[in-house]
XYZ file of C-alpha atoms in Angstrom:
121
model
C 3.444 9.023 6.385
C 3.987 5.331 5.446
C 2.975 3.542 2.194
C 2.481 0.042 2.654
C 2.685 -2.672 -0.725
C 1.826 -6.281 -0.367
C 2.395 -8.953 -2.012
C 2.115 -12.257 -2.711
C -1.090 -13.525 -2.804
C -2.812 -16.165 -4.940
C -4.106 -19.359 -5.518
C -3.061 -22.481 -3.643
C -4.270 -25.399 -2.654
C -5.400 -26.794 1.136
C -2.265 -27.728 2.541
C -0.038 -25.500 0.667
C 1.816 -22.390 1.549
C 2.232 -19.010 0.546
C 4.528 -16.342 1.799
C 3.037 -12.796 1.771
C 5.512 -9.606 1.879
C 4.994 -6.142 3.200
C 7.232 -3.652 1.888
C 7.054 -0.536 3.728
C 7.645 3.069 2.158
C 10.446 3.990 5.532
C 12.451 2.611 7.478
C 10.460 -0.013 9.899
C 12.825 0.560 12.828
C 10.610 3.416 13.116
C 7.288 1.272 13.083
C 6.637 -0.065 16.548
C 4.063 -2.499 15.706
C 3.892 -4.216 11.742
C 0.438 -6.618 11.459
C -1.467 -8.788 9.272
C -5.033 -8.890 9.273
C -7.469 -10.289 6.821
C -11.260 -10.103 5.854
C -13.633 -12.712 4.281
C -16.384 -11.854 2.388
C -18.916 -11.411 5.161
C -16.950 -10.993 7.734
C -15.037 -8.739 10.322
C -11.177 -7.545 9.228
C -9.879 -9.684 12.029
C -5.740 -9.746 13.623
C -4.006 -12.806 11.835
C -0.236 -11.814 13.005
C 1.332 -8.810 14.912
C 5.257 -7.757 15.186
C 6.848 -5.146 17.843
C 10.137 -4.018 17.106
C 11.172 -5.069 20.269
C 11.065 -8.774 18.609
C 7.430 -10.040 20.188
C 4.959 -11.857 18.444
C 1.029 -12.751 18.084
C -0.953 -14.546 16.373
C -4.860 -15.653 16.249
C -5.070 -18.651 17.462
C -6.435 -19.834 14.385
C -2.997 -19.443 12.856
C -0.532 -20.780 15.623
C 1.506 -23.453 14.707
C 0.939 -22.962 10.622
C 2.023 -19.215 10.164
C 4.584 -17.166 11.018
C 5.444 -13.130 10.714
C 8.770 -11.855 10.640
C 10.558 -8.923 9.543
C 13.706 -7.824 7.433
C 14.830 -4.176 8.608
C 17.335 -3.993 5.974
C 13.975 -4.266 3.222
C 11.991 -2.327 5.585
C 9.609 -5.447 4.631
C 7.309 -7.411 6.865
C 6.504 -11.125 6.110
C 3.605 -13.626 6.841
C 4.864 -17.216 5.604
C 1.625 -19.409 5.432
C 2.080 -23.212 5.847
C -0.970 -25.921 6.219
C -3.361 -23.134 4.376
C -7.210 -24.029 5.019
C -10.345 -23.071 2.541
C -11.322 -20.591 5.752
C -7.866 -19.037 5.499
C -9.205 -17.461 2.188
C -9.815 -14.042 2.563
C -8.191 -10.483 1.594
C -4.916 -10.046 3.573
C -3.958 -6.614 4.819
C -0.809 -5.571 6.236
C -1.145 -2.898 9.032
C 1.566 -0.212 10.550
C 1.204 1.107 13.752
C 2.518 3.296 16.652
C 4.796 4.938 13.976
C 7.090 7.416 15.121
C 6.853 10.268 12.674
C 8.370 13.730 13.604
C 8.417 12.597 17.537
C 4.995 11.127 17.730
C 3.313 7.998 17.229
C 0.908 7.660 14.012
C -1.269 5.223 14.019
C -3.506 3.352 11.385
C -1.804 2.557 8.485
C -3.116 0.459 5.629
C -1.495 -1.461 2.490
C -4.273 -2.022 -0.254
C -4.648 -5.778 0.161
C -3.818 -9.075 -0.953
C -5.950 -11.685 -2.133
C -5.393 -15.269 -0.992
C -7.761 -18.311 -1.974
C -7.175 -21.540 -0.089
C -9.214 -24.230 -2.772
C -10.129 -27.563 -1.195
């Protein structure tokens, strides 16, 4: 299994940034595809950010240019830095684990609890 803790959320002001952090409970060498999604109130959990091991990236288009996701294997941490944030980017961020390889076979569907993150204009 894999626990998943974010953090890193908060208040900020349009135009601000925020860097979100995804600390994984095992190594993430073994985690073929690390994500960020978020939900508004209202709303569909929707893809902000994905990360494959093998180093490829993508975002929503609503997000190119202003974040980026990367990842630190030695923390076994995932990170979604936030630049030029946007009222609409307000919404509970979720970081997401799958195609984990756990006793040699993927997993899939893995959760962290949530982070909130309010954009104020």
């Amino acid at each position: 299994q894999v626990q998943l803790v974010e953090s890193g959320g908060g208040l900020v002001q349009a135009g601000g940034s925020l860097r979100l952090s995804c600390a994984a409970s095992r190594s993430i060498f073994s985690i073929n595809i690390l994500g960020w999604y978020r939900q508004a109130p209202g709303k569909q959990r929707e893809l902000v950010a994905a990360s494959t091991s093998g180093g490829s990236t993508n975002y929503a288009d609503s997000v190119k240019g202003r974040f980026t996701i990367s990842r630190d294997n030695a923390k076994n941490t995932v990170y979604l830095q936030m630049n030029s944030l946007k009222p609409e980017d307000t919404a509970i961020y979720y970081c997401n684990a799958d195609a984990v390889v756990i006793g040699g076979r993927y997993e899939y569907g893995y959760w962290g609890q949530g982070t909130q993150v309010t954009v104020s204009s």
